[in-house]
Backbone as a ProteinNet text record, in pm:
[ID]
protein_1_A
[PRIMARY]
XXXXXXXXXXXXXXXXXXXXXXXXXXXXXXXXXXXXXXXXXXXXXXXXXXXXXXXXXXXXXXXXXXXXXXXXXXXXXXXXXXX
[TERTIARY]
360.3	231.3	222.3	277	272.6	354.4	466.6	549.9	476.1	410.9	333.7	220.5	155.8	47.9	101.6	215	275.2	314.2	369.3	405.2	280.1	169.7	43.6	-6.3	3.3	-37.2	43.7	173.2	259.9	225	206.8	172	41.3	-54.3	-184.8	-182.4	-133.4	-147	-41.6	79.4	186.2	219.2	201.7	242.3	123.6	3.1	-114.9	-121.4	-55.4	-53.7	-158.9	-281.2	-392.7	-389.6	-356.6	-353.9	-243	-128.2	-17.6	-57.1	-124.3	-170.4	-266.9	-359.3	-455.1	-382.8	-287.1	-210.1	-133.1	-75.5	-0.8	-93.4	-209.8	-307.4	-349.4	-369.7	-409	-300.6	-175.4	-64.5	-54.2	-79	-77.3	-184.9	-301.5	-411.9	-377.3	-310.8	-270.7	-174.6	-84.1	12.5	-49	-145.4	-210.5	-361.5	-432.7	-576.5	-656.8	-595.5	-667.6	-651.4	-580.3	-558.5	-679.8	-762.8	-881.5	-842.4	-731.5	-685.9	-656.8	-584.6	-551.7	-676.7	-764.3	-887.6	-975.1	-986.4	-1070.8	-1010.4	-878.3	-813.5	-833.7	-817.8	-839.9	-985.7	-1078.3	-1220.3	-1248	-1188.4	-1207.4	-1158.9	-1040.8	-986.3	-1072.4	-1119.1	-1203.3	-1334.3	-1388.8	-1511.1	-1484.6	-1370.6	-1334.7	-1321.6	-1275	-1251.7	-1370.4	-1479.8	-1601.3	-1573.5	-1490.4	-1458.8	-1550.9	-1678.7	-1784.1	-1769	-1740	-1728.5	-1614.3	-1501.5	-1386.5	-1413.8	-1483.9	-1519.7	-1603.7	-1703.2	-1787.8	-1705.3	-1614.7	-1526.6	-1443.2	-1387.5	-1304.7	-1388.9	-1508.2	-1595.4	-1634.8	-1661	-1695.1	-1575.9	-1457.1	-1337.5	-1319.4	-1348.6	-1335.7	-1436.7	-1551.2	-1650.9	-1592.6	-1505.9	-1445.6	-1357.6	-1314.6	-1225.4	-1299.6	-1431.1	-1506.9	-1615.7	-1631.6	-1739.3	-1840.2	-1801.2	-1891.2	-2005.9	-2124.8	-2243.7	-2236.7	-2189	-2186.9	-2094	-1976.7	-1883	-1939.5	-1997.3	-2054.1	-2172.9	-2257.4	-2373.9	-2330.5	-2224.9	-2171.8	-2121.6	-2049.7	-1998.8	-2112.2	-2213.3	-2329.2	-2400	-2410	-2472	-2393.8	-2260.6	-2177.9	-2191.2	-2202.5	-2222.8	-2357	-2461.2	-2593	-2593.1	-2523.4	-2511.8	-2448.3	-2351.4	-2276.3	-2362.9	-2451.6	-2542.4	-2642.4
-3315.3	-3344.9	-3492.4	-3578.6	-3722.1	-3754	-3687.3	-3709.4	-3663.7	-3548.9	-3501	-3597.1	-3651.1	-3747.1	-3870.8	-3920.2	-4038.1	-4008	-3890.3	-3850.8	-3845.1	-3795.2	-3788.6	-3928.1	-4020.3	-4158.6	-4218.4	-4195.1	-4248.9	-4184.9	-4052.9	-3983.9	-4037.7	-4064.4	-4111.8	-4258.7	-4343	-4487.5	-4547.6	-4501.7	-4563.7	-4489.9	-4356.5	-4277.2	-4228.6	-4237.2	-4192.7	-4042.3	-3968.2	-3821.9	-3763.6	-3762.8	-3724.5	-3579	-3487.4	-3346.7	-3320.8	-3381.8	-3367.3	-3424.1	-3537.8	-3599	-3505.8	-3447.1	-3353.9	-3236.7	-3181.1	-3068.2	-3107.9	-3226.3	-3273.3	-3300.4	-3359.3	-3378.3	-3242.5	-3146.3	-3011.7	-2951.9	-2966.9	-2914	-2987.4	-3118.1	-3194.7	-3144.6	-3113.9	-3061.6	-2923.1	-2841.8	-2709.3	-2719.1	-2816.1	-2833	-2897.2	-2985.9	-3053.1	-3059.3	-2950.7	-2945.1	-3046.7	-3109	-3207.8	-3350.1	-3366.7	-3499.8	-3544.4	-3626.5	-3676.9	-3761.4	-3831.4	-3914.5	-3828.6	-3720.5	-3630.9	-3559	-3516.7	-3449.4	-3541.5	-3665.3	-3758.8	-3793.7	-3805	-3831.1	-3711.8	-3591.1	-3470.7	-3463.8	-3495.2	-3494	-3591.5	-3707	-3807	-3754.1	-3692	-3638.5	-3522.2	-3437.9	-3325.8	-3375.9	-3482	-3541.6	-3594.9	-3660	-3712.2	-3601.1	-3484	-3371.7	-3275.1	-3311.1	-3227.5	-3086.2	-3075.1	-2946	-2929.2	-2904.5	-2913.3	-2813.6	-2688.2	-2587.6	-2619.9	-2656.5	-2691.3	-2820	-2913.8	-3038.7	-3010.7	-2925.5	-2892.3	-2828.6	-2739.9	-2676.4	-2780.9	-2876.1	-2981	-3068.6	-3105.3	-3187.8	-3112.8	-2984.2	-2904.1	-2892.3	-2881	-2877.9	-3010.8	-3120.9	-3252.7	-3271.1	-3206.6	-3213.6	-3167.9	-3068.7	-3014.1	-3116.2	-3218.8	-3319.6	-3435	-3437.2	-3553.3	-3512.5	-3593.1	-3569.8	-3684.5	-3799.6	-3915.7	-3890.8	-3926.6	-3902.8	-3972.9	-4095.6	-4169.6	-4102.9	-4059.9	-3993.6	-3860.4	-3784.8	-3655	-3671.4	-3770	-3788.6	-3831.3	-3911.6	-3950.7	-3828.1	-3741.4	-3620.4	-3527.8	-3512.4	-3429.7	-3487.8	-3619.2	-3685.9	-3654.9	-3663.1	-3634.4	-3489.4	-3399	-3258	-3242.6	-3306	-3300.4	-3359.6	-3469.9	-3532.8	-3437.9	-3362.3	-3274.1	-3158.2	-3109.3	-3001.7	-3057.2
1452.1	1512.5	1553.6	1469.8	1501.1	1625.3	1640.4	1758.1	1885.1	1877.5	1991.7	2025.7	1921.8	1943.5	2015.6	1971.5	2034.7	2179.5	2202.8	2339	2427.3	2370.8	2445.6	2480.4	2385.6	2412.3	2526.8	2524.4	2630.1	2764.6	2764.4	2888.8	2945.1	2858.3	2903	2944.6	2857	2875.7	2967.9	2958.7	3037.2	3165	3161.9	3277.9	3361.2	3305	3377.7	3399	3315.1	3325.6	3231.3	3277.3	3191.3	3147.8	3236.9	3198.5	3096.7	3119	3023.7	2888.5	2888.4	2762.9	2690.6	2764.5	2703.8	2640.1	2709.2	2656.3	2530.6	2530.5	2413.3	2294.5	2320.9	2212.6	2155.4	2243.4	2200.4	2109.4	2147.3	2065.9	1932.4	1932.5	1807.6	1712	1765.4	1682.9	1629.5	1710.1	1663.5	1545.1	1551.3	1442.3	1318.9	1339.2	1226.3	1249.8	1217.3	1241.7	1161	1062.3	980.5	1033.6	1143.5	1200	1281.2	1219.3	1289.2	1409.7	1399.9	1510.7	1633.3	1612.5	1723.5	1773.9	1682.4	1722.5	1806.6	1767.6	1842.5	1977.7	1983	2112.1	2205.1	2149.7	2230.2	2275.4	2187.3	2223.5	2337.6	2330.9	2436.9	2572	2571.8	2696.6	2747.7	2658.5	2700	2759.6	2703.1	2757.1	2898	2917.1	3049.3	3153.3	3109.7	3200.4	3205	3136.2	3131.8	3081.5	2980.5	2917.3	2796.6	2823.1	2721.4	2608.2	2637.7	2532	2436	2492.6	2408.1	2331.7	2393.3	2325.6	2202.1	2213.5	2098.7	1988.5	2025.9	1926.7	1852.5	1924.9	1864.4	1771.5	1814.3	1730	1603.2	1613.8	1496.2	1401.6	1455.6	1370.5	1298.6	1368.5	1307.1	1193.6	1203.8	1096.1	962.7	966.6	844.7	773	844.5	786.8	721	732.5	685.1	586.8	484.3	388.5	388	440.8	443.5	541.2	499.2	581.4	716.4	718.7	845.5	946.8	901.6	992.2	1040.7	948.5	985	1079.7	1053.5	1140.7	1280.4	1289.4	1420.3	1496.1	1427	1491.5	1533.2	1447.1	1484.6	1605.9	1611.7	1726.2	1853.6	1846.7	1964.1	2008.8	1911.4	1945.7	2017.7	1963.9	2026.2	2166.4	2183.8	2316.2	2417.8	2371	2458.6	2507.7	2417.8	2459.6	2556.8
[MASK]
+++++++++++++++++++++++++++++++++++++++++++++++++++++++++++++++++++++++++++++++++++

């Protein structure tokens, strides 16, 4: 999952291949659903591409990884913003 995440970063930042980066972030999340880093990167790309339904799903999955109130409230806020 970490290798896929790194590949996604390179595709996005150095090569400008946004769709490829999104796909790689998605695959990284599939391999490691507890990776908040990958979930947040995927959420960012989905927001850029206006993929609202999938974005909400990703944010809800990220909620499962956090118990701190501040992190959870931030995620709930982002979900609310998306609706």
